[in-house]
mmCIF file of C-alpha atoms and ligand atoms in Angstrom:
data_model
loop_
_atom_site.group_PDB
_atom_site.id
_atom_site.type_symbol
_atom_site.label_atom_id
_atom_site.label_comp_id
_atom_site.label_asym_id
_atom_site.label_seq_id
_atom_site.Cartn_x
_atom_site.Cartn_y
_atom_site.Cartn_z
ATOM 1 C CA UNK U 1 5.310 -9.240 20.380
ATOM 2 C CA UNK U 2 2.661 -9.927 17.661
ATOM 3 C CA UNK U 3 3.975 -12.906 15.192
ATOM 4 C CA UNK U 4 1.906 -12.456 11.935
ATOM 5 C CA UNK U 5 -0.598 -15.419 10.935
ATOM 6 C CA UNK U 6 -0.674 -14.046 7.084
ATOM 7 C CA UNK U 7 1.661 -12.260 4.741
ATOM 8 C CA UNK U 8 0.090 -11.256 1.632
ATOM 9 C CA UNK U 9 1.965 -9.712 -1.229
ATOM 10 C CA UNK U 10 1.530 -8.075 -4.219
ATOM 11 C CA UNK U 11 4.574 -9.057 -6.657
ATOM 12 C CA UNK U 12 5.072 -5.684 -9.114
ATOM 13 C CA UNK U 13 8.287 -5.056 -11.024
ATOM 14 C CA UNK U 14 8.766 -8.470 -12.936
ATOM 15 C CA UNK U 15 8.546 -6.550 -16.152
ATOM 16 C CA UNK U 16 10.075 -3.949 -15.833
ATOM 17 C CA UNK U 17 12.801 -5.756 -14.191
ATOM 18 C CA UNK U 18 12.751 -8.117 -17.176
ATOM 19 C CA UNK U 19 13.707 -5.266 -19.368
ATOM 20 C CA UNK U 20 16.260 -3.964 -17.208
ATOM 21 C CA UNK U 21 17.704 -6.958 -17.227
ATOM 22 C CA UNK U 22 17.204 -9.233 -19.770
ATOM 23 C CA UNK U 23 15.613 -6.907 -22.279
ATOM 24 C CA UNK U 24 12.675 -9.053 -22.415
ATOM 25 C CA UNK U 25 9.417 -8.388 -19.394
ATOM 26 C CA UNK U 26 8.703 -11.767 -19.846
ATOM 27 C CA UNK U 27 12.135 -13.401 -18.548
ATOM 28 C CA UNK U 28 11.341 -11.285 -15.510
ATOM 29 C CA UNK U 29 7.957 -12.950 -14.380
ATOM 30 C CA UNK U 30 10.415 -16.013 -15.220
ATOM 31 C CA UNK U 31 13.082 -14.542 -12.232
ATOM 32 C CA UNK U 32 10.083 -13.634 -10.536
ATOM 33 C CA UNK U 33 8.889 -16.919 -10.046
ATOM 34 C CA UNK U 34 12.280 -18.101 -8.525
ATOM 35 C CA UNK U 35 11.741 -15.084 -5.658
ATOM 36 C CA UNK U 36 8.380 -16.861 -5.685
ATOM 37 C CA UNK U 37 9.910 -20.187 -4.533
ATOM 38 C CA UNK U 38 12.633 -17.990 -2.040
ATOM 39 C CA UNK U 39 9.653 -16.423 -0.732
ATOM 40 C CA UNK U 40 7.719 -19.669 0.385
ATOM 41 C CA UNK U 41 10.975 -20.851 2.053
ATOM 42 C CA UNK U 42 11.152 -18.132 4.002
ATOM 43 C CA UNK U 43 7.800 -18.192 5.280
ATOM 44 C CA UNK U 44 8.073 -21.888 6.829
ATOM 45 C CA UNK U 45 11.419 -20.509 8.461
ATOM 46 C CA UNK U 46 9.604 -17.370 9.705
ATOM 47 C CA UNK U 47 6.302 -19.518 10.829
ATOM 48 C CA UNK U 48 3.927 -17.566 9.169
ATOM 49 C CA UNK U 49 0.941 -19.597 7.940
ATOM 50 C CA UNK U 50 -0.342 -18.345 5.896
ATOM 51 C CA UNK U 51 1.066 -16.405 2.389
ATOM 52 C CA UNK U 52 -1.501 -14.817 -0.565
ATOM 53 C CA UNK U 53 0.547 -14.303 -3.485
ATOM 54 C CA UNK U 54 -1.074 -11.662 -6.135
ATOM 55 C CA UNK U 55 -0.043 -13.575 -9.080
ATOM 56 C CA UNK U 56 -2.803 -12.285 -11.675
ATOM 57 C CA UNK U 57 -5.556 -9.969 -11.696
ATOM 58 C CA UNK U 58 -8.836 -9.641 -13.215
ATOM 59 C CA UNK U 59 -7.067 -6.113 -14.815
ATOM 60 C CA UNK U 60 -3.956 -7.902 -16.247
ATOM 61 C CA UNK U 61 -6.352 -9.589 -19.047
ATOM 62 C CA UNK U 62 -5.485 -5.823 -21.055
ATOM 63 C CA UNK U 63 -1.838 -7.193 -21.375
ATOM 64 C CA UNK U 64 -0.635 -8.182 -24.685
ATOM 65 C CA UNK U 65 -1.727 -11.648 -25.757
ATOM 66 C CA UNK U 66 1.848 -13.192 -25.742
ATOM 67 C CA UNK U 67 2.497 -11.788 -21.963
ATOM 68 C CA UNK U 68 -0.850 -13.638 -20.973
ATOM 69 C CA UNK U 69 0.287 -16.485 -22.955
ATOM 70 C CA UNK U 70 3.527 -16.898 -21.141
ATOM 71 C CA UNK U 71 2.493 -16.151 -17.647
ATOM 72 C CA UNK U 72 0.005 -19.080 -17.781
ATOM 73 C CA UNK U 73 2.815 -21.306 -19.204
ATOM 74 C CA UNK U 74 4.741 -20.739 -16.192
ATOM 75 C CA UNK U 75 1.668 -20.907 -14.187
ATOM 76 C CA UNK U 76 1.230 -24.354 -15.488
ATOM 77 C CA UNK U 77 4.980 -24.966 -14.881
ATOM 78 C CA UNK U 78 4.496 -24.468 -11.182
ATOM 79 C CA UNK U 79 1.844 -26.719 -10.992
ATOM 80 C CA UNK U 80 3.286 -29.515 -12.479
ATOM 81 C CA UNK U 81 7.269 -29.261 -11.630
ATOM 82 C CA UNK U 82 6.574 -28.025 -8.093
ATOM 83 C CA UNK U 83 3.778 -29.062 -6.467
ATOM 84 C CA UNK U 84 5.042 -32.080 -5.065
ATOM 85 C CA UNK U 85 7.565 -30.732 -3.421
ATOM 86 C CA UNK U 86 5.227 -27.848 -2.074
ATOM 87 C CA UNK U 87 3.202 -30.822 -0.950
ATOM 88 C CA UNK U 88 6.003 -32.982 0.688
ATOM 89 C CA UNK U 89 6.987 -29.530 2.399
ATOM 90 C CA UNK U 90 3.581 -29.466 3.760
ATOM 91 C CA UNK U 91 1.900 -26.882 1.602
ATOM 92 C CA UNK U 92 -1.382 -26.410 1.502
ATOM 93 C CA UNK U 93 -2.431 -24.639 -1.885
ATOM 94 C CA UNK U 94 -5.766 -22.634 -2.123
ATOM 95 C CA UNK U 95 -6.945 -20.339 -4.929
ATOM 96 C CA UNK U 96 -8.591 -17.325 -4.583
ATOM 97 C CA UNK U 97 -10.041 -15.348 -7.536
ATOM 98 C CA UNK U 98 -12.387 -16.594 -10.927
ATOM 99 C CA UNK U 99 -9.866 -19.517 -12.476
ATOM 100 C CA UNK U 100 -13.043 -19.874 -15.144
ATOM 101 C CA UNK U 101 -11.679 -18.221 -17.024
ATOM 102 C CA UNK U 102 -8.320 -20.063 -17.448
ATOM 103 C CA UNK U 103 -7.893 -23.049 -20.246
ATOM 104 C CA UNK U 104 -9.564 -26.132 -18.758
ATOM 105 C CA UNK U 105 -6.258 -27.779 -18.675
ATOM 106 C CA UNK U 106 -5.073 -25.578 -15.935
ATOM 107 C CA UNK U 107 -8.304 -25.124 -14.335
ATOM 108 C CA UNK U 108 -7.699 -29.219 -13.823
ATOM 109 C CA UNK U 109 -4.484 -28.797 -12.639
ATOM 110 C CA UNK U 110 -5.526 -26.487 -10.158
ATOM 111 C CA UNK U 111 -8.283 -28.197 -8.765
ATOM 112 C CA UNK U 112 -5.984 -31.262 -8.742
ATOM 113 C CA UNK U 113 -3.313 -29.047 -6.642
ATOM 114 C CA UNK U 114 -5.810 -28.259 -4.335
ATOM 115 C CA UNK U 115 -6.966 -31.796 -3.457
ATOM 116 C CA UNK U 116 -3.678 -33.483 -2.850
ATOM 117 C CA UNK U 117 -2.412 -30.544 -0.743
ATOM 118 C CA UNK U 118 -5.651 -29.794 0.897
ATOM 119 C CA UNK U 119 -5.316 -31.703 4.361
ATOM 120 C CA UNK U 120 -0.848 -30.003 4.919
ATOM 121 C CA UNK U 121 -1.005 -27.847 7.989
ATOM 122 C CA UNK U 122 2.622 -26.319 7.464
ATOM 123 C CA UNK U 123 1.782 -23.525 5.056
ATOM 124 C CA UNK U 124 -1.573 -22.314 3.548
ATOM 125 C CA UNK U 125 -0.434 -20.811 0.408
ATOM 126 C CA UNK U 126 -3.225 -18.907 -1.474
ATOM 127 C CA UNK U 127 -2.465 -17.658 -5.155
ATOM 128 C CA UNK U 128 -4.775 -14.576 -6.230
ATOM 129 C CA UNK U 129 -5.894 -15.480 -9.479
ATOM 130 C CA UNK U 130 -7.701 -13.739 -11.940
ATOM 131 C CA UNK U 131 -8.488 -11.739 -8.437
ATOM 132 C CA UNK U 132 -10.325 -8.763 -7.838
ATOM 133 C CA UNK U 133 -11.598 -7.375 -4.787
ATOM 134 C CA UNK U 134 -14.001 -5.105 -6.368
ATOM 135 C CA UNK U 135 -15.753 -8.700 -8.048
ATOM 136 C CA UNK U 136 -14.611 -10.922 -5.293
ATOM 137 C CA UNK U 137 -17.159 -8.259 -2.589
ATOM 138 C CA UNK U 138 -19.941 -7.377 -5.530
ATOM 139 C CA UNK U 139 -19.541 -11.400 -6.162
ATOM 140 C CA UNK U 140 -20.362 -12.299 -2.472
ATOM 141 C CA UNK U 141 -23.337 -9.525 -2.338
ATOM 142 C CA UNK U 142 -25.481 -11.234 -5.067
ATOM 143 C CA UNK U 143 -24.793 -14.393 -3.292
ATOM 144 C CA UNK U 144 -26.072 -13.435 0.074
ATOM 145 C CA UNK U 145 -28.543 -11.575 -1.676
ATOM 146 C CA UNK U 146 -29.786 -15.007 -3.252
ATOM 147 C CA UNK U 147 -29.900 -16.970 -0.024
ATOM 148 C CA UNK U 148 -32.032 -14.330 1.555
ATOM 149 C CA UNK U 149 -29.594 -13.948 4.053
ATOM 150 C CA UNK U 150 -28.914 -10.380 6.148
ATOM 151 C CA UNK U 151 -26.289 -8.534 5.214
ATOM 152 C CA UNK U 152 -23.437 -7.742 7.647
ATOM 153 C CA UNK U 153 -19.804 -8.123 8.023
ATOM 154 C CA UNK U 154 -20.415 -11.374 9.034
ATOM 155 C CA UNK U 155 -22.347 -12.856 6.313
ATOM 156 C CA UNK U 156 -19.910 -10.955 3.928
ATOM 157 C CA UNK U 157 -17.131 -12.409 5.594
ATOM 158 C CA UNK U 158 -18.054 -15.474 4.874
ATOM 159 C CA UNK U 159 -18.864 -15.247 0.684
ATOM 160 C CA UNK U 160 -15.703 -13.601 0.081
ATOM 161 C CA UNK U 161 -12.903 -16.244 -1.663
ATOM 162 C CA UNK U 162 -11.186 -15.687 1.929
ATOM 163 C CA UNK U 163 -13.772 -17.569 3.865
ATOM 164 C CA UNK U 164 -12.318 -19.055 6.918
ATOM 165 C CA UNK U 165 -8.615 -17.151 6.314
ATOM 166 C CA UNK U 166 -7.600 -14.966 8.929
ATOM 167 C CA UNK U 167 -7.304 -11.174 7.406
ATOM 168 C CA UNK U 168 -3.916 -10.149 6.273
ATOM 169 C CA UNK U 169 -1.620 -8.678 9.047
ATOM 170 C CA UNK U 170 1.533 -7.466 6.826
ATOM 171 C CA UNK U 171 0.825 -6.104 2.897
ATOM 172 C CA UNK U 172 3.862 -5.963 1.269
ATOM 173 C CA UNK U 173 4.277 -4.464 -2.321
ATOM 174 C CA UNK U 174 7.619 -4.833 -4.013
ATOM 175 C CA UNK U 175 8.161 -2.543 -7.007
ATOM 176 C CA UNK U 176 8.005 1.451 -5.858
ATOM 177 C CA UNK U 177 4.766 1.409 -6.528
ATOM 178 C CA UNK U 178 2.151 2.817 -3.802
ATOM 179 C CA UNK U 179 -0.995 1.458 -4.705
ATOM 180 C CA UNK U 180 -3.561 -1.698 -3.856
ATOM 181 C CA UNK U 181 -4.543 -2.077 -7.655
ATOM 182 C CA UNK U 182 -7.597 -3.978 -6.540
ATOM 183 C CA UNK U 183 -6.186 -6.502 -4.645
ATOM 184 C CA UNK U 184 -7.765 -7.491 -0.882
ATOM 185 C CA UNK U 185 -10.047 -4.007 -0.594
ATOM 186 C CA UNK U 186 -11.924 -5.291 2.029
ATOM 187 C CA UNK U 187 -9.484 -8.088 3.813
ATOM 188 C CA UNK U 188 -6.641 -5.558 4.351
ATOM 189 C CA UNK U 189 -8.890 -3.156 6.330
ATOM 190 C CA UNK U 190 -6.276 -2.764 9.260
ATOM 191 C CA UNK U 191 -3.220 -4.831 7.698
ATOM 192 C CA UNK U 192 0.376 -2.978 7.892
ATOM 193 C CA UNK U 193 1.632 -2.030 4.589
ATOM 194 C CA UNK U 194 5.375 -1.996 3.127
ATOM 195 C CA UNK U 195 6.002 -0.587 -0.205
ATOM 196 C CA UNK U 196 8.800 -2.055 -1.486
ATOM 197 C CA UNK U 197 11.392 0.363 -4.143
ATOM 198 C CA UNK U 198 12.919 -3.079 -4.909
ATOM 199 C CA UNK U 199 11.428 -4.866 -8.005
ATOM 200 C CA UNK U 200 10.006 -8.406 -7.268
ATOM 201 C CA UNK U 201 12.992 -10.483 -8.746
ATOM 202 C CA UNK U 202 15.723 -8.487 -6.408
ATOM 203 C CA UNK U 203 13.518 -8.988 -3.290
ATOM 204 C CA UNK U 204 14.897 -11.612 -1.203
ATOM 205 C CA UNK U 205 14.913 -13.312 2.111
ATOM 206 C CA UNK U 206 16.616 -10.323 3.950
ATOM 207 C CA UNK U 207 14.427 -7.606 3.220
ATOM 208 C CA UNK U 208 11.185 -10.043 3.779
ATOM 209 C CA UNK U 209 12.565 -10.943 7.673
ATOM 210 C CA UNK U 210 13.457 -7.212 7.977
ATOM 211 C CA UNK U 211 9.673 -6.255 7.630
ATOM 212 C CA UNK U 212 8.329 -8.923 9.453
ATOM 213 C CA UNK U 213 10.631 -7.887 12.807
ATOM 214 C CA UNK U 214 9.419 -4.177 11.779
ATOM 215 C CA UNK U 215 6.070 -5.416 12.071
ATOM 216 C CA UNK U 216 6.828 -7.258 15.507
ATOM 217 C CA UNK U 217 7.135 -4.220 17.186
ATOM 218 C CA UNK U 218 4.257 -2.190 15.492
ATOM 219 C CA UNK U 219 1.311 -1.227 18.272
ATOM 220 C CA UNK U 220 -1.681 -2.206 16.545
ATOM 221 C CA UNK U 221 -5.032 -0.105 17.411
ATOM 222 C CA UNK U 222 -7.853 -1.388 15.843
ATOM 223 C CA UNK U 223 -9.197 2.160 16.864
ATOM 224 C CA UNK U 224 -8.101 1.654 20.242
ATOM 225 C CA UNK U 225 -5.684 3.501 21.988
HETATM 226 C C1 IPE D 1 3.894 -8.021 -11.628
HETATM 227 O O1 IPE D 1 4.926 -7.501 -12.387
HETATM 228 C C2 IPE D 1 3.544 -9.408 -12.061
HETATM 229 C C3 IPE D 1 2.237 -9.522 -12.712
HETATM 230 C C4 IPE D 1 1.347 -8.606 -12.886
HETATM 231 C C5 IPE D 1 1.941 -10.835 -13.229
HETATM 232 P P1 IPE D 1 4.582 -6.561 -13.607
HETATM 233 O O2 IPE D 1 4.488 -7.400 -14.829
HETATM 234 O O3 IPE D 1 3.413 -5.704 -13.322
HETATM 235 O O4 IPE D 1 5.904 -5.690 -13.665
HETATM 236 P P2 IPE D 1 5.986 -4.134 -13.974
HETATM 237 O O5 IPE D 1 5.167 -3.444 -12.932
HETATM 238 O O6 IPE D 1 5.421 -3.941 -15.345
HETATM 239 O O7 IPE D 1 7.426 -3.834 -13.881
HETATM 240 C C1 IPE D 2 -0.750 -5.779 -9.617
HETATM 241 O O1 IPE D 2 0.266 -5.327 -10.431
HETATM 242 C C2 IPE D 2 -1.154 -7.164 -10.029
HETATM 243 C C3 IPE D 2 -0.215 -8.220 -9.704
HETATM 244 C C4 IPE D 2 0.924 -8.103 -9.094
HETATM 245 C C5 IPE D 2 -0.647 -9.534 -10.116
HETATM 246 P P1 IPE D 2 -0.023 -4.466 -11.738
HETATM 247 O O2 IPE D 2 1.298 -4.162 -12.329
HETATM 248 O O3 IPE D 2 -0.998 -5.152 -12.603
HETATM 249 O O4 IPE D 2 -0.701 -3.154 -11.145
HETATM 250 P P2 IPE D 2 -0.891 -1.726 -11.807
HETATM 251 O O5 IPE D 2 -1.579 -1.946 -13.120
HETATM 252 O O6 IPE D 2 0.465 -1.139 -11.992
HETATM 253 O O7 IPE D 2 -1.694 -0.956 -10.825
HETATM 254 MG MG1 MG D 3 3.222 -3.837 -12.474
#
């Protein structure tokens, strides 16, 4: 039976869940980040090791100002209520995606995270943010173009934010949405995919194991047979 090494997820419905709800799409990113911390749990217990979270992309800048505005608040939360206790867990946190253009307070705080959690073996946990494949890939092109080094999968490989993390085994959308909205293009070449009906806040520990025994017993080809 294959165990997977990474779980990466893209974490859709907050908002409209929020609205549902609480009539407000901003208290769902704020449930959202409590299936966040469910999530991470689970993970350990499952012994995956690694988990890429989809927390912002380089598209969600064309939300309104004050949904930006709050998602980077609780961004910020995260970093400073929970990361020790991701780091006593033995967390590792790693970013993936352009943070430049974040406020420089959080761009410290992230760089901070990364430091003091960068040596935990438990858990790699990698937050996409301000992520997009189609940058991340034209990104790592100009750089290897630069170098004057040959272009393969190889070289690729190794300028993409993902340098050094094993591909994705298991997508898993939540939010009855059927769609990769930029996220991994290249990385999730042969990955299994769950879409998810259930919005991100409802999604919980059960449905999460369920996939991963689903994905136990999935033959994987790699154009094999
Ligand atoms: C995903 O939930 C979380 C982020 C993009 C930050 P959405 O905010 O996209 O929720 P829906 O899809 O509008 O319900
Ligand atoms: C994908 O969700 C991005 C994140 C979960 C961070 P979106 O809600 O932004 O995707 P689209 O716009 O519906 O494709
Ligand atoms: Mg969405």
């Amino acid at each position: 039976m294959n165990s997977p090494k990474h779980v990466a997820i893209i974490m859709d419905g907050n908002g409209r869940w929020g609205i549902k709800n609480k009539k407000s799409r901003n208290l769902g990113h704020k449930a959202g980040l409590k299936t966040v911390e469910k999530i991470i749990k689970s993970t350990i217990k499952n012994n995956v090791k690694n988990l890429t979270l989809y927390a912002f992309s380089t598209e969600n800048w064309k939300r309104p100002y004050l949904e930006i505005k709050f998602l980077l608040n609780l961004l910020e939360f995260f970093l400073k209520e929970k990361i020790e206790e991701l780091h006593k867990n033995g967390i590792k946190l790693k970013i993936i995606g352009n943070t430049k253009k974040f406020p420089k307070r959080i761009q410290i705080n992230l760089k901070s995270a990364q430091e003091k959690t960068k040596k935990n073996k438990k858990l790699q946990l990698i937050l996409a943010l301000n992520y997009g494949s189609k940058s991340e890939i034209v990104n790592a092109i100009k750089l290897i173009k630069n170098k004057n080094i040959k272009i393969n999968e190889n070289s690729i490989n190794k300028f993409l934010y993902t340098k050094g993390i094993p591909n994705p085994d298991i997508l898993i959308r939540t939010g009855n949405t059927n769609r990769l909205s930029n996220f991994l293009l290249w990385q999730l070449s042969y990955s299994e995919i769950f879409f998810v009906k259930k919005m991100w806040p409802d999604f919980n520990g059960r449905d999460y194991k369920r996939i991963i025994d689903k994905f136990k017993k999935i033959k994987r080809n790699f154009g094999k047979i």
